[in-house]
Tab-separated table of C-alpha atoms in Angstrom:
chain	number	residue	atom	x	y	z
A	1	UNK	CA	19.645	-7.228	5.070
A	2	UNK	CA	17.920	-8.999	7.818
A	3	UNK	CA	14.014	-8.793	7.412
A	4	UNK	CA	12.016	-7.472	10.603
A	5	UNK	CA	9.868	-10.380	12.394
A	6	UNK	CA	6.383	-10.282	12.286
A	7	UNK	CA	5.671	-9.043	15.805
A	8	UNK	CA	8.237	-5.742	15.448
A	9	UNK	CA	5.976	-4.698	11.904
A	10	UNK	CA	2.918	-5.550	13.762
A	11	UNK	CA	3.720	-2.789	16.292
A	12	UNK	CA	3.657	-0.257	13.371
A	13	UNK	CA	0.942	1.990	12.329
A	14	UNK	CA	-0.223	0.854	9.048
A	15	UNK	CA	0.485	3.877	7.448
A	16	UNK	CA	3.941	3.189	8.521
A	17	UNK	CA	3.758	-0.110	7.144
A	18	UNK	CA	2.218	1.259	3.763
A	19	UNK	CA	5.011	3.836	3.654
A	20	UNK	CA	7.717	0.947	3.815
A	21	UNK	CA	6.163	-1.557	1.924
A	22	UNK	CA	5.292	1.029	-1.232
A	23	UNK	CA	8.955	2.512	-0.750
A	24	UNK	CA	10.216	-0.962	-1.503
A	25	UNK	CA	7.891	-1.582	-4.316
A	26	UNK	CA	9.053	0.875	-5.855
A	27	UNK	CA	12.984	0.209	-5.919
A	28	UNK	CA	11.744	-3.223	-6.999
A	29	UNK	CA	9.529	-1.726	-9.467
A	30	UNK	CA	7.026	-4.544	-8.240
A	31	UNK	CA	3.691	-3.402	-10.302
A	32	UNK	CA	2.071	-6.609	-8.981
A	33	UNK	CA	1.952	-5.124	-5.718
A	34	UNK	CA	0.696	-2.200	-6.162
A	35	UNK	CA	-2.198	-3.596	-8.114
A	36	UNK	CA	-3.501	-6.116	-5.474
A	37	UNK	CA	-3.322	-2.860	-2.939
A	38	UNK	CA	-5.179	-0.815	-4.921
A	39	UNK	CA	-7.676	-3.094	-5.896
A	40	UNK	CA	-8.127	-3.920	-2.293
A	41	UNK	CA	-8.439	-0.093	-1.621
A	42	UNK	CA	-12.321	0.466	-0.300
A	43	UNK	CA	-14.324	2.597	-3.227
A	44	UNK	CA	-11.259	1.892	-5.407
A	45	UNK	CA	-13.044	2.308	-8.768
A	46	UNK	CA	-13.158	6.409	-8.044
A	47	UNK	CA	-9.557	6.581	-7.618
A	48	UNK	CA	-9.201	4.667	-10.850
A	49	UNK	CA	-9.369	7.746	-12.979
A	50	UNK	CA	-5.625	8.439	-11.772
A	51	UNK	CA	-3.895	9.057	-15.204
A	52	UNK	CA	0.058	8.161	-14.915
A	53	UNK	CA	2.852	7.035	-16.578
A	54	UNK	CA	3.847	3.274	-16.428
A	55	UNK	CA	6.951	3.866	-15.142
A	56	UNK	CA	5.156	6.252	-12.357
A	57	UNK	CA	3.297	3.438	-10.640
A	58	UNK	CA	4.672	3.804	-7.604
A	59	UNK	CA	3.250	7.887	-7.098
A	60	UNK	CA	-0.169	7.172	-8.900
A	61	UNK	CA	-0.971	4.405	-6.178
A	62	UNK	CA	0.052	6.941	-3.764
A	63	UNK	CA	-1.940	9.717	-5.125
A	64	UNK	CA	-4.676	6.664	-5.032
A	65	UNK	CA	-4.275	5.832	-1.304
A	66	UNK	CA	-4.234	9.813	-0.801
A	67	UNK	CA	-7.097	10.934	-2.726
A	68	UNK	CA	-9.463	8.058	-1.180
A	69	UNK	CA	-8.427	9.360	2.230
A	70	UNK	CA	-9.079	13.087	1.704
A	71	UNK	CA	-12.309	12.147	0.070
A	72	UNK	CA	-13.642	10.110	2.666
A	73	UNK	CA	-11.598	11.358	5.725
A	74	UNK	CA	-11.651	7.846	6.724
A	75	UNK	CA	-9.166	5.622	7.197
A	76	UNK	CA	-8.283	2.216	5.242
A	77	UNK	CA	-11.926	0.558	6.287
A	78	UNK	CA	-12.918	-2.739	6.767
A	79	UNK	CA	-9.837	-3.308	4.353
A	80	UNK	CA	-7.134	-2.337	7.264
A	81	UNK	CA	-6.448	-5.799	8.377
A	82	UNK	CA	-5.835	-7.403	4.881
A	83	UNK	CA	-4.043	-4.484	3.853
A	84	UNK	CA	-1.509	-4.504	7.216
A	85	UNK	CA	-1.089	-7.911	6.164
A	86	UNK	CA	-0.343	-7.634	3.120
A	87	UNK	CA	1.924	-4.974	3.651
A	88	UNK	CA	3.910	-7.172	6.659
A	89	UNK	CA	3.674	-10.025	3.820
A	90	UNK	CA	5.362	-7.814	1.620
A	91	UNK	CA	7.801	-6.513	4.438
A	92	UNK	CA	8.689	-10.086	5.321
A	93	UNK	CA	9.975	-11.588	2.020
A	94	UNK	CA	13.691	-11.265	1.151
């Protein structure tokens, strides 16, 4: 599989980019990455409470990215351009 170039994930939405980028986490069961999102996440100590099973990383960081959004009804903050690239980071590696 050929990874997409930088400038065709820039033209996503980052929630489209999030959506990919936690979808492949997940096959790759890559708890690394989900850590240094949600610890980039804006007010990410209140999501903290998030009780899940180990091997359910992959919905409890996107109950995280949920909750913080309802709670706010903001988006990603001052945070949105590390997270997009971090997520295109992500994206880009084979």
């Amino acid at each position: 599989m050929t990874s997409a170039s930088f400038a065709e994930l820039d033209a996503l939405s980052t929630e489209e980019l999030r959506e990919r980028a936690f979808a492949r986490a997940r096959e790759h069961r890559d708890i690394g990455f989900f850590w240094s999102v949600f610890k980039h996440l804006p007010d990410s100590d209140d999501a903290a409470s998030l009780d899940g099973a180990p091997n359910s990383v992959g919905p409890t960081v996107d109950e995280a990215v949920a909750l913080w959004r309802e709670l706010t009804g903001h988006g990603y903050g001052e945070q949105e351009p590390l997270l997009r690239a971090a997520f295109i980071d992500y994206l880009q590696k084979a």
